[in-house]
């Protein structure tokens, strides 16, 4: 299989993870504004808060390969990007397994009591972990096959396809919260919030709407302006819109985390610390690796990338051994 196809598969798999995780993230946000939430024991409420925070972290990890590709790889296929995507997706599965177990525990507890809820929730969590991680010890790995395109240059149409795929990877993260933000404004819980938190929610909603607009813009530009043609301008526009969306999405997600944490804990400092830490985690995971690699690649590395040959190794510069 060609390297560029492996990377596309990795991006598609990240999108599957996000599509599944957005249900849990949406449930985490929605549950706090539901009438039955105050009736839950304090332990269940804090478990849902912790689970929501972990799932947002998993969302950040699952989206990280798209940011690295835009900042550093610039659409080129590299073994480093493939390894990075594999690691991030593998790490991102764990928070969603925990969140799935917590959600099942809370739901079953309401029907059958805490003991049965704990047993079933724990069983679901470990089943997810075993299914997602345990296969490597149960099923023998496939033999490695040499890539047929190592050292080759990715065609422009494939770069555009990858960039549009990355936009589809990020979009479900925005969808995960946008529906909650609209619906939350119609609930009694929202009416009882202090005005300052209402404004935080409205700002977060606006940022999420802006993110969705930015993520849909490349497809509209490709169809309306470029008429479906593969052009360098289309690749640049897609990359810039995607990076802009990844700047606006984290505060949209973590802004409402402030509201959720305050509503449960009534502690503004705790809400700010948790949300601020999560905001920093999003930006650190998405932008720091790509910017560091980009800085380290300067000078001779940039020249070798343009010529296609790495002078230190003699290999294709688009497939360095990172």
PDB file of C-alpha atoms in Angstrom:
ATOM      1  CA  UNK A   1       0.000   0.000   0.000  1.00  0.00           C
ATOM      2  CA  UNK A   2       1.280   3.467  -0.852  1.00  0.00           C
ATOM      3  CA  UNK A   3       2.287   5.731   2.001  1.00  0.00           C
ATOM      4  CA  UNK A   4      -0.188   8.442   1.074  1.00  0.00           C
ATOM      5  CA  UNK A   5      -3.007   5.884   1.209  1.00  0.00           C
ATOM      6  CA  UNK A   6      -1.898   4.756   4.668  1.00  0.00           C
ATOM      7  CA  UNK A   7      -2.030   8.349   5.873  1.00  0.00           C
ATOM      8  CA  UNK A   8      -5.489   8.842   4.374  1.00  0.00           C
ATOM      9  CA  UNK A   9      -6.663   5.695   6.146  1.00  0.00           C
ATOM     10  CA  UNK A  10      -5.227   7.058   9.416  1.00  0.00           C
ATOM     11  CA  UNK A  11      -7.117  10.341   8.973  1.00  0.00           C
ATOM     12  CA  UNK A  12     -10.331   8.462   8.181  1.00  0.00           C
ATOM     13  CA  UNK A  13      -9.848   6.346  11.305  1.00  0.00           C
ATOM     14  CA  UNK A  14      -9.391   9.505  13.376  1.00  0.00           C
ATOM     15  CA  UNK A  15     -12.692  10.751  11.950  1.00  0.00           C
ATOM     16  CA  UNK A  16     -14.397   7.512  13.018  1.00  0.00           C
ATOM     17  CA  UNK A  17     -13.046   8.013  16.539  1.00  0.00           C
ATOM     18  CA  UNK A  18     -14.318  11.588  16.629  1.00  0.00           C
ATOM     19  CA  UNK A  19     -17.722  10.643  15.226  1.00  0.00           C
ATOM     20  CA  UNK A  20     -18.124   8.062  17.993  1.00  0.00           C
ATOM     21  CA  UNK A  21     -16.706  10.333  20.667  1.00  0.00           C
ATOM     22  CA  UNK A  22     -18.914  13.297  19.799  1.00  0.00           C
ATOM     23  CA  UNK A  23     -21.941  11.346  21.058  1.00  0.00           C
ATOM     24  CA  UNK A  24     -20.289  10.992  24.461  1.00  0.00           C
ATOM     25  CA  UNK A  25     -19.152  14.615  24.504  1.00  0.00           C
ATOM     26  CA  UNK A  26     -22.625  15.781  23.553  1.00  0.00           C
ATOM     27  CA  UNK A  27     -24.098  13.591  26.294  1.00  0.00           C
ATOM     28  CA  UNK A  28     -21.652  15.047  28.812  1.00  0.00           C
ATOM     29  CA  UNK A  29     -22.649  18.622  28.012  1.00  0.00           C
ATOM     30  CA  UNK A  30     -26.344  17.859  27.655  1.00  0.00           C
ATOM     31  CA  UNK A  31     -26.629  15.908  30.896  1.00  0.00           C
ATOM     32  CA  UNK A  32     -25.739  18.907  33.062  1.00  0.00           C
ATOM     33  CA  UNK A  33     -28.697  20.981  31.830  1.00  0.00           C
ATOM     34  CA  UNK A  34     -31.243  18.165  32.096  1.00  0.00           C
ATOM     35  CA  UNK A  35     -33.842  18.253  34.919  1.00  0.00           C
ATOM     36  CA  UNK A  36     -32.711  14.877  36.262  1.00  0.00           C
ATOM     37  CA  UNK A  37     -29.065  15.861  36.694  1.00  0.00           C
ATOM     38  CA  UNK A  38     -29.456  17.517  40.134  1.00  0.00           C
ATOM     39  CA  UNK A  39     -31.067  14.282  41.373  1.00  0.00           C
ATOM     40  CA  UNK A  40     -27.907  12.294  40.649  1.00  0.00           C
ATOM     41  CA  UNK A  41     -25.553  11.577  43.560  1.00  0.00           C
ATOM     42  CA  UNK A  42     -22.542  13.859  43.796  1.00  0.00           C
ATOM     43  CA  UNK A  43     -20.262  10.973  42.780  1.00  0.00           C
ATOM     44  CA  UNK A  44     -22.133  10.462  39.511  1.00  0.00           C
ATOM     45  CA  UNK A  45     -22.066  14.183  38.766  1.00  0.00           C
ATOM     46  CA  UNK A  46     -18.319  14.404  39.296  1.00  0.00           C
ATOM     47  CA  UNK A  47     -17.746  11.243  37.286  1.00  0.00           C
ATOM     48  CA  UNK A  48     -19.596  12.817  34.364  1.00  0.00           C
ATOM     49  CA  UNK A  49     -17.517  15.985  34.695  1.00  0.00           C
ATOM     50  CA  UNK A  50     -14.267  14.030  34.779  1.00  0.00           C
ATOM     51  CA  UNK A  51     -15.390  11.887  31.867  1.00  0.00           C
ATOM     52  CA  UNK A  52     -16.286  14.956  29.799  1.00  0.00           C
ATOM     53  CA  UNK A  53     -12.869  16.480  30.460  1.00  0.00           C
ATOM     54  CA  UNK A  54     -11.086  13.277  29.450  1.00  0.00           C
ATOM     55  CA  UNK A  55     -13.126  12.996  26.272  1.00  0.00           C
ATOM     56  CA  UNK A  56     -12.243  16.548  25.283  1.00  0.00           C
ATOM     57  CA  UNK A  57      -8.612  15.532  25.752  1.00  0.00           C
ATOM     58  CA  UNK A  58      -9.203  12.497  23.538  1.00  0.00           C
ATOM     59  CA  UNK A  59     -10.776  14.772  20.932  1.00  0.00           C
ATOM     60  CA  UNK A  60      -7.646  16.956  20.974  1.00  0.00           C
ATOM     61  CA  UNK A  61      -5.418  13.920  20.441  1.00  0.00           C
ATOM     62  CA  UNK A  62      -7.544  12.557  17.588  1.00  0.00           C
ATOM     63  CA  UNK A  63      -7.394  15.890  15.738  1.00  0.00           C
ATOM     64  CA  UNK A  64      -3.673  16.453  16.294  1.00  0.00           C
ATOM     65  CA  UNK A  65      -2.455  14.763  13.047  1.00  0.00           C
ATOM     66  CA  UNK A  66      -4.452  17.230  10.951  1.00  0.00           C
ATOM     67  CA  UNK A  67      -2.739  20.179  12.646  1.00  0.00           C
ATOM     68  CA  UNK A  68       0.732  18.694  12.169  1.00  0.00           C
ATOM     69  CA  UNK A  69       0.055  18.047   8.504  1.00  0.00           C
ATOM     70  CA  UNK A  70      -1.050  21.642   7.913  1.00  0.00           C
ATOM     71  CA  UNK A  71       1.809  23.230   9.856  1.00  0.00           C
ATOM     72  CA  UNK A  72       4.722  20.992   8.949  1.00  0.00           C
ATOM     73  CA  UNK A  73       4.058  18.330   6.323  1.00  0.00           C
ATOM     74  CA  UNK A  74       2.025  20.670   4.083  1.00  0.00           C
ATOM     75  CA  UNK A  75       0.245  17.828   2.384  1.00  0.00           C
ATOM     76  CA  UNK A  76       3.300  15.664   1.756  1.00  0.00           C
ATOM     77  CA  UNK A  77       3.241  12.007   2.783  1.00  0.00           C
ATOM     78  CA  UNK A  78       5.840  11.120   5.419  1.00  0.00           C
ATOM     79  CA  UNK A  79       6.500   8.163   7.669  1.00  0.00           C
ATOM     80  CA  UNK A  80       6.750  10.585  10.588  1.00  0.00           C
ATOM     81  CA  UNK A  81       3.175  11.778  10.045  1.00  0.00           C
ATOM     82  CA  UNK A  82       1.935   8.197   9.784  1.00  0.00           C
ATOM     83  CA  UNK A  83       3.636   7.212  13.051  1.00  0.00           C
ATOM     84  CA  UNK A  84       2.371  10.363  14.759  1.00  0.00           C
ATOM     85  CA  UNK A  85      -1.217   9.734  13.634  1.00  0.00           C
ATOM     86  CA  UNK A  86      -1.012   6.135  14.870  1.00  0.00           C
ATOM     87  CA  UNK A  87       0.214   7.235  18.312  1.00  0.00           C
ATOM     88  CA  UNK A  88      -2.364  10.009  18.701  1.00  0.00           C
ATOM     89  CA  UNK A  89      -5.283   7.820  17.661  1.00  0.00           C
ATOM     90  CA  UNK A  90      -4.091   5.062  19.998  1.00  0.00           C
ATOM     91  CA  UNK A  91      -3.885   7.483  22.926  1.00  0.00           C
ATOM     92  CA  UNK A  92      -7.218   9.083  22.042  1.00  0.00           C
ATOM     93  CA  UNK A  93      -9.106   5.798  22.313  1.00  0.00           C
ATOM     94  CA  UNK A  94      -8.539   5.505  26.084  1.00  0.00           C
ATOM     95  CA  UNK A  95     -10.541   8.587  27.186  1.00  0.00           C
ATOM     96  CA  UNK A  96     -13.479   7.498  25.056  1.00  0.00           C
ATOM     97  CA  UNK A  97     -13.412   3.993  26.560  1.00  0.00           C
ATOM     98  CA  UNK A  98     -13.547   5.539  30.038  1.00  0.00           C
ATOM     99  CA  UNK A  99     -16.314   7.916  28.980  1.00  0.00           C
ATOM    100  CA  UNK A 100     -18.358   5.061  27.559  1.00  0.00           C
ATOM    101  CA  UNK A 101     -18.079   3.159  30.829  1.00  0.00           C
ATOM    102  CA  UNK A 102     -19.045   6.203  32.886  1.00  0.00           C
ATOM    103  CA  UNK A 103     -22.052   6.934  30.693  1.00  0.00           C
ATOM    104  CA  UNK A 104     -23.285   3.340  30.969  1.00  0.00           C
ATOM    105  CA  UNK A 105     -22.748   3.382  34.753  1.00  0.00           C
ATOM    106  CA  UNK A 106     -24.843   6.536  35.196  1.00  0.00           C
ATOM    107  CA  UNK A 107     -27.642   5.271  32.934  1.00  0.00           C
ATOM    108  CA  UNK A 108     -27.833   1.782  34.484  1.00  0.00           C
ATOM    109  CA  UNK A 109     -27.548   3.179  38.014  1.00  0.00           C
ATOM    110  CA  UNK A 110     -30.798   5.081  37.518  1.00  0.00           C
ATOM    111  CA  UNK A 111     -32.583   1.842  36.645  1.00  0.00           C
ATOM    112  CA  UNK A 112     -30.903  -0.927  38.634  1.00  0.00           C
ATOM    113  CA  UNK A 113     -28.946   0.712  41.439  1.00  0.00           C
ATOM    114  CA  UNK A 114     -25.302   1.617  41.998  1.00  0.00           C
ATOM    115  CA  UNK A 115     -23.925  -1.925  42.374  1.00  0.00           C
ATOM    116  CA  UNK A 116     -25.272  -3.239  39.066  1.00  0.00           C
ATOM    117  CA  UNK A 117     -24.444   0.065  37.389  1.00  0.00           C
ATOM    118  CA  UNK A 118     -20.836  -0.191  38.566  1.00  0.00           C
ATOM    119  CA  UNK A 119     -20.493  -3.779  37.358  1.00  0.00           C
ATOM    120  CA  UNK A 120     -21.980  -3.132  33.931  1.00  0.00           C
ATOM    121  CA  UNK A 121     -20.227   0.218  33.435  1.00  0.00           C
ATOM    122  CA  UNK A 122     -16.852  -1.280  34.384  1.00  0.00           C
ATOM    123  CA  UNK A 123     -17.464  -4.274  32.124  1.00  0.00           C
ATOM    124  CA  UNK A 124     -18.282  -2.000  29.181  1.00  0.00           C
ATOM    125  CA  UNK A 125     -15.165   0.093  29.787  1.00  0.00           C
ATOM    126  CA  UNK A 126     -12.845  -2.925  29.943  1.00  0.00           C
ATOM    127  CA  UNK A 127     -14.567  -4.540  26.954  1.00  0.00           C
ATOM    128  CA  UNK A 128     -13.890  -1.389  24.940  1.00  0.00           C
ATOM    129  CA  UNK A 129     -10.258  -1.314  26.079  1.00  0.00           C
ATOM    130  CA  UNK A 130      -9.754  -4.993  25.280  1.00  0.00           C
ATOM    131  CA  UNK A 131     -11.441  -4.706  21.884  1.00  0.00           C
ATOM    132  CA  UNK A 132      -9.490  -1.610  20.900  1.00  0.00           C
ATOM    133  CA  UNK A 133      -6.096  -2.397  22.464  1.00  0.00           C
ATOM    134  CA  UNK A 134      -6.061  -6.141  23.121  1.00  0.00           C
ATOM    135  CA  UNK A 135      -6.269  -7.265  19.515  1.00  0.00           C
ATOM    136  CA  UNK A 136      -2.506  -6.821  19.150  1.00  0.00           C
ATOM    137  CA  UNK A 137      -1.951  -9.675  21.608  1.00  0.00           C
ATOM    138  CA  UNK A 138      -4.714 -11.909  20.254  1.00  0.00           C
ATOM    139  CA  UNK A 139      -4.409 -11.463  16.493  1.00  0.00           C
ATOM    140  CA  UNK A 140      -0.964 -11.861  14.897  1.00  0.00           C
ATOM    141  CA  UNK A 141       0.116  -8.684  13.075  1.00  0.00           C
ATOM    142  CA  UNK A 142       0.145  -8.605   9.308  1.00  0.00           C
ATOM    143  CA  UNK A 143       3.609  -8.857   7.738  1.00  0.00           C
ATOM    144  CA  UNK A 144       5.183  -5.528   6.854  1.00  0.00           C
ATOM    145  CA  UNK A 145       5.045  -4.689   3.200  1.00  0.00           C
ATOM    146  CA  UNK A 146       7.412  -2.206   1.580  1.00  0.00           C
ATOM    147  CA  UNK A 147       5.800   1.063   0.600  1.00  0.00           C
ATOM    148  CA  UNK A 148       5.724   1.511  -3.147  1.00  0.00           C
ATOM    149  CA  UNK A 149       5.961   5.286  -2.908  1.00  0.00           C
ATOM    150  CA  UNK A 150       8.695   6.024  -0.381  1.00  0.00           C
ATOM    151  CA  UNK A 151      10.587   9.051  -1.603  1.00  0.00           C
ATOM    152  CA  UNK A 152       7.885   9.968  -4.117  1.00  0.00           C
ATOM    153  CA  UNK A 153       6.139  13.296  -4.352  1.00  0.00           C
ATOM    154  CA  UNK A 154       2.449  13.605  -3.543  1.00  0.00           C
ATOM    155  CA  UNK A 155       0.391  14.949  -6.425  1.00  0.00           C
ATOM    156  CA  UNK A 156      -1.539  18.178  -5.972  1.00  0.00           C
ATOM    157  CA  UNK A 157      -4.924  16.492  -6.229  1.00  0.00           C
ATOM    158  CA  UNK A 158      -3.935  14.122  -3.419  1.00  0.00           C
ATOM    159  CA  UNK A 159      -2.789  17.042  -1.244  1.00  0.00           C
ATOM    160  CA  UNK A 160      -6.164  18.703  -1.716  1.00  0.00           C
ATOM    161  CA  UNK A 161      -7.942  15.446  -0.974  1.00  0.00           C
ATOM    162  CA  UNK A 162      -5.941  15.076   2.247  1.00  0.00           C
ATOM    163  CA  UNK A 163      -6.671  18.662   3.263  1.00  0.00           C
ATOM    164  CA  UNK A 164     -10.402  18.227   2.690  1.00  0.00           C
ATOM    165  CA  UNK A 165     -10.265  14.958   4.630  1.00  0.00           C
ATOM    166  CA  UNK A 166      -8.632  16.817   7.528  1.00  0.00           C
ATOM    167  CA  UNK A 167     -11.462  19.365   7.465  1.00  0.00           C
ATOM    168  CA  UNK A 168     -13.896  16.454   7.737  1.00  0.00           C
ATOM    169  CA  UNK A 169     -11.840  15.161  10.676  1.00  0.00           C
ATOM    170  CA  UNK A 170     -12.182  18.427  12.605  1.00  0.00           C
ATOM    171  CA  UNK A 171     -15.829  19.159  11.698  1.00  0.00           C
ATOM    172  CA  UNK A 172     -17.419  16.511  13.988  1.00  0.00           C
ATOM    173  CA  UNK A 173     -15.688  18.122  16.970  1.00  0.00           C
ATOM    174  CA  UNK A 174     -17.563  21.340  16.249  1.00  0.00           C
ATOM    175  CA  UNK A 175     -20.791  19.453  15.628  1.00  0.00           C
ATOM    176  CA  UNK A 176     -20.416  17.745  18.989  1.00  0.00           C
ATOM    177  CA  UNK A 177     -21.037  20.987  20.823  1.00  0.00           C
ATOM    178  CA  UNK A 178     -22.988  23.199  18.419  1.00  0.00           C
ATOM    179  CA  UNK A 179     -26.260  21.298  18.856  1.00  0.00           C
ATOM    180  CA  UNK A 180     -25.878  21.365  22.640  1.00  0.00           C
ATOM    181  CA  UNK A 181     -25.212  25.099  22.602  1.00  0.00           C
ATOM    182  CA  UNK A 182     -28.355  25.870  20.629  1.00  0.00           C
ATOM    183  CA  UNK A 183     -30.585  23.573  22.686  1.00  0.00           C
ATOM    184  CA  UNK A 184     -29.129  24.712  26.017  1.00  0.00           C
ATOM    185  CA  UNK A 185     -30.420  28.253  25.488  1.00  0.00           C
ATOM    186  CA  UNK A 186     -33.990  26.898  25.577  1.00  0.00           C
ATOM    187  CA  UNK A 187     -33.686  25.043  28.897  1.00  0.00           C
ATOM    188  CA  UNK A 188     -34.765  26.180  32.356  1.00  0.00           C
ATOM    189  CA  UNK A 189     -31.224  25.600  33.612  1.00  0.00           C
ATOM    190  CA  UNK A 190     -29.916  28.220  31.197  1.00  0.00           C
ATOM    191  CA  UNK A 191     -32.493  30.736  32.413  1.00  0.00           C
ATOM    192  CA  UNK A 192     -31.268  30.279  35.993  1.00  0.00           C
ATOM    193  CA  UNK A 193     -27.605  30.909  35.127  1.00  0.00           C
ATOM    194  CA  UNK A 194     -26.012  34.222  36.143  1.00  0.00           C
ATOM    195  CA  UNK A 195     -25.789  36.698  33.273  1.00  0.00           C
ATOM    196  CA  UNK A 196     -22.004  36.403  33.068  1.00  0.00           C
ATOM    197  CA  UNK A 197     -22.211  32.660  32.350  1.00  0.00           C
ATOM    198  CA  UNK A 198     -24.950  33.238  29.800  1.00  0.00           C
ATOM    199  CA  UNK A 199     -22.597  35.562  27.932  1.00  0.00           C
ATOM    200  CA  UNK A 200     -19.793  32.973  28.139  1.00  0.00           C
ATOM    201  CA  UNK A 201     -22.152  30.434  26.591  1.00  0.00           C
ATOM    202  CA  UNK A 202     -23.227  32.818  23.828  1.00  0.00           C
ATOM    203  CA  UNK A 203     -19.600  33.670  22.984  1.00  0.00           C
ATOM    204  CA  UNK A 204     -18.770  29.947  22.873  1.00  0.00           C
ATOM    205  CA  UNK A 205     -21.751  29.370  20.585  1.00  0.00           C
ATOM    206  CA  UNK A 206     -20.565  32.143  18.275  1.00  0.00           C
ATOM    207  CA  UNK A 207     -17.056  30.675  18.118  1.00  0.00           C
ATOM    208  CA  UNK A 208     -18.465  27.233  17.329  1.00  0.00           C
ATOM    209  CA  UNK A 209     -20.633  28.657  14.547  1.00  0.00           C
ATOM    210  CA  UNK A 210     -17.564  30.468  13.170  1.00  0.00           C
ATOM    211  CA  UNK A 211     -15.607  27.197  13.294  1.00  0.00           C
ATOM    212  CA  UNK A 212     -18.290  25.386  11.311  1.00  0.00           C
ATOM    213  CA  UNK A 213     -18.308  28.200   8.724  1.00  0.00           C
ATOM    214  CA  UNK A 214     -14.516  28.002   8.368  1.00  0.00           C
ATOM    215  CA  UNK A 215     -14.556  24.217   7.980  1.00  0.00           C
ATOM    216  CA  UNK A 216     -17.236  24.253   5.291  1.00  0.00           C
ATOM    217  CA  UNK A 217     -15.609  27.148   3.402  1.00  0.00           C
ATOM    218  CA  UNK A 218     -12.928  25.049   1.577  1.00  0.00           C
ATOM    219  CA  UNK A 219     -15.564  22.805  -0.005  1.00  0.00           C
ATOM    220  CA  UNK A 220     -17.592  25.836  -1.093  1.00  0.00           C
ATOM    221  CA  UNK A 221     -14.460  27.550  -2.474  1.00  0.00           C
ATOM    222  CA  UNK A 222     -13.485  24.407  -4.364  1.00  0.00           C
ATOM    223  CA  UNK A 223     -16.879  24.129  -5.998  1.00  0.00           C
ATOM    224  CA  UNK A 224     -17.843  27.800  -6.513  1.00  0.00           C
ATOM    225  CA  UNK A 225     -14.458  29.388  -7.334  1.00  0.00           C
ATOM    226  CA  UNK A 226     -12.269  26.558  -8.630  1.00  0.00           C
ATOM    227  CA  UNK A 227     -15.148  24.593 -10.225  1.00  0.00           C
ATOM    228  CA  UNK A 228     -13.725  21.360  -8.792  1.00  0.00           C
ATOM    229  CA  UNK A 229     -10.253  21.821 -10.292  1.00  0.00           C
ATOM    230  CA  UNK A 230      -7.106  20.889  -8.340  1.00  0.00           C
ATOM    231  CA  UNK A 231      -5.065  24.081  -7.928  1.00  0.00           C
ATOM    232  CA  UNK A 232      -2.308  25.276  -5.619  1.00  0.00           C
ATOM    233  CA  UNK A 233      -4.601  28.081  -4.521  1.00  0.00           C
ATOM    234  CA  UNK A 234      -7.235  25.549  -3.436  1.00  0.00           C
ATOM    235  CA  UNK A 235      -4.661  23.721  -1.307  1.00  0.00           C
ATOM    236  CA  UNK A 236      -3.486  26.972   0.332  1.00  0.00           C
ATOM    237  CA  UNK A 237      -7.039  28.145   1.006  1.00  0.00           C
ATOM    238  CA  UNK A 238      -8.063  24.798   2.480  1.00  0.00           C
ATOM    239  CA  UNK A 239      -5.036  24.705   4.769  1.00  0.00           C
ATOM    240  CA  UNK A 240      -5.547  28.266   6.002  1.00  0.00           C
ATOM    241  CA  UNK A 241      -9.238  27.798   6.686  1.00  0.00           C
ATOM    242  CA  UNK A 242      -8.493  24.575   8.558  1.00  0.00           C
ATOM    243  CA  UNK A 243      -5.826  26.210  10.721  1.00  0.00           C
ATOM    244  CA  UNK A 244      -8.155  29.143  11.445  1.00  0.00           C
ATOM    245  CA  UNK A 245     -10.880  26.704  12.523  1.00  0.00           C
ATOM    246  CA  UNK A 246      -8.454  24.920  14.830  1.00  0.00           C
ATOM    247  CA  UNK A 247      -7.738  28.268  16.496  1.00  0.00           C
ATOM    248  CA  UNK A 248     -11.411  29.061  17.151  1.00  0.00           C
ATOM    249  CA  UNK A 249     -12.615  25.587  18.139  1.00  0.00           C
ATOM    250  CA  UNK A 250     -10.723  25.107  21.463  1.00  0.00           C
ATOM    251  CA  UNK A 251     -12.149  28.222  23.200  1.00  0.00           C
ATOM    252  CA  UNK A 252     -15.587  27.250  21.906  1.00  0.00           C
ATOM    253  CA  UNK A 253     -15.267  23.846  23.561  1.00  0.00           C
ATOM    254  CA  UNK A 254     -13.639  24.989  26.787  1.00  0.00           C
ATOM    255  CA  UNK A 255     -15.813  28.089  27.257  1.00  0.00           C
ATOM    256  CA  UNK A 256     -18.831  25.941  27.981  1.00  0.00           C
ATOM    257  CA  UNK A 257     -16.651  23.722  30.154  1.00  0.00           C
ATOM    258  CA  UNK A 258     -16.394  26.709  32.500  1.00  0.00           C
ATOM    259  CA  UNK A 259     -20.184  26.899  32.680  1.00  0.00           C
ATOM    260  CA  UNK A 260     -20.584  23.149  33.221  1.00  0.00           C
ATOM    261  CA  UNK A 261     -17.964  22.946  35.968  1.00  0.00           C
ATOM    262  CA  UNK A 262     -19.340  25.983  37.781  1.00  0.00           C
ATOM    263  CA  UNK A 263     -22.887  24.676  37.600  1.00  0.00           C
ATOM    264  CA  UNK A 264     -21.874  21.423  39.307  1.00  0.00           C
ATOM    265  CA  UNK A 265     -19.124  22.562  41.702  1.00  0.00           C
ATOM    266  CA  UNK A 266     -20.127  26.213  42.296  1.00  0.00           C
ATOM    267  CA  UNK A 267     -16.390  26.919  42.306  1.00  0.00           C
ATOM    268  CA  UNK A 268     -15.354  29.530  39.767  1.00  0.00           C
ATOM    269  CA  UNK A 269     -11.598  29.097  40.396  1.00  0.00           C
ATOM    270  CA  UNK A 270     -11.856  25.334  39.787  1.00  0.00           C
ATOM    271  CA  UNK A 271     -13.914  25.897  36.627  1.00  0.00           C
ATOM    272  CA  UNK A 272     -11.373  28.397  35.307  1.00  0.00           C
ATOM    273  CA  UNK A 273      -8.370  26.205  36.150  1.00  0.00           C
ATOM    274  CA  UNK A 274      -9.812  23.100  34.496  1.00  0.00           C
ATOM    275  CA  UNK A 275     -11.038  24.945  31.407  1.00  0.00           C
ATOM    276  CA  UNK A 276      -7.822  26.952  31.087  1.00  0.00           C
ATOM    277  CA  UNK A 277      -5.753  23.795  31.383  1.00  0.00           C
ATOM    278  CA  UNK A 278      -7.846  22.070  28.738  1.00  0.00           C
ATOM    279  CA  UNK A 279      -7.549  25.091  26.433  1.00  0.00           C
ATOM    280  CA  UNK A 280      -3.766  25.006  26.830  1.00  0.00           C
ATOM    281  CA  UNK A 281      -3.755  21.252  26.172  1.00  0.00           C
ATOM    282  CA  UNK A 282      -5.661  21.717  22.903  1.00  0.00           C
ATOM    283  CA  UNK A 283      -3.273  24.361  21.610  1.00  0.00           C
ATOM    284  CA  UNK A 284      -0.174  22.512  22.849  1.00  0.00           C
ATOM    285  CA  UNK A 285      -1.152  19.206  21.216  1.00  0.00           C
ATOM    286  CA  UNK A 286      -2.300  20.787  17.975  1.00  0.00           C
ATOM    287  CA  UNK A 287       0.317  23.463  17.323  1.00  0.00           C
ATOM    288  CA  UNK A 288       3.483  22.885  19.356  1.00  0.00           C
ATOM    289  CA  UNK A 289       4.699  19.689  17.583  1.00  0.00           C
ATOM    290  CA  UNK A 290       4.200  21.128  14.110  1.00  0.00           C
ATOM    291  CA  UNK A 291       5.782  24.478  14.971  1.00  0.00           C
ATOM    292  CA  UNK A 292       8.774  22.821  16.651  1.00  0.00           C
ATOM    293  CA  UNK A 293       9.357  20.544  13.668  1.00  0.00           C
ATOM    294  CA  UNK A 294       8.905  23.452  11.307  1.00  0.00           C
ATOM    295  CA  UNK A 295      11.522  25.480  13.169  1.00  0.00           C
ATOM    296  CA  UNK A 296      13.940  22.550  13.254  1.00  0.00           C
ATOM    297  CA  UNK A 297      13.439  21.976   9.546  1.00  0.00           C
ATOM    298  CA  UNK A 298      14.741  25.466   8.643  1.00  0.00           C
ATOM    299  CA  UNK A 299      17.763  26.245   6.570  1.00  0.00           C
ATOM    300  CA  UNK A 300      19.137  23.256   4.711  1.00  0.00           C
ATOM    301  CA  UNK A 301      16.066  21.212   5.577  1.00  0.00           C
ATOM    302  CA  UNK A 302      13.788  23.631   3.740  1.00  0.00           C
ATOM    303  CA  UNK A 303      16.115  23.595   0.731  1.00  0.00           C
ATOM    304  CA  UNK A 304      16.166  19.793   0.675  1.00  0.00           C
ATOM    305  CA  UNK A 305      12.372  19.715   0.856  1.00  0.00           C
ATOM    306  CA  UNK A 306      12.182  21.883  -2.245  1.00  0.00           C
ATOM    307  CA  UNK A 307      14.729  19.831  -4.193  1.00  0.00           C
ATOM    308  CA  UNK A 308      13.287  16.479  -3.096  1.00  0.00           C
ATOM    309  CA  UNK A 309      16.553  15.025  -1.739  1.00  0.00           C
ATOM    310  CA  UNK A 310      17.837  15.049   1.824  1.00  0.00           C
ATOM    311  CA  UNK A 311      21.606  15.689   1.518  1.00  0.00           C
ATOM    312  CA  UNK A 312      22.389  13.928   4.795  1.00  0.00           C
ATOM    313  CA  UNK A 313      20.649  10.658   3.930  1.00  0.00           C
ATOM    314  CA  UNK A 314      20.144  10.694   0.170  1.00  0.00           C
ATOM    315  CA  UNK A 315      16.461   9.871   0.747  1.00  0.00           C
ATOM    316  CA  UNK A 316      13.463  11.747  -0.478  1.00  0.00           C
ATOM    317  CA  UNK A 317      13.026  14.864   1.620  1.00  0.00           C
ATOM    318  CA  UNK A 318       9.309  14.312   1.838  1.00  0.00           C
ATOM    319  CA  UNK A 319       9.880  11.028   3.642  1.00  0.00           C
ATOM    320  CA  UNK A 320      12.566  11.779   6.230  1.00  0.00           C
ATOM    321  CA  UNK A 321      13.301   9.339   8.983  1.00  0.00           C
ATOM    322  CA  UNK A 322      11.902  11.381  11.840  1.00  0.00           C
TER     323      UNK A 322
END
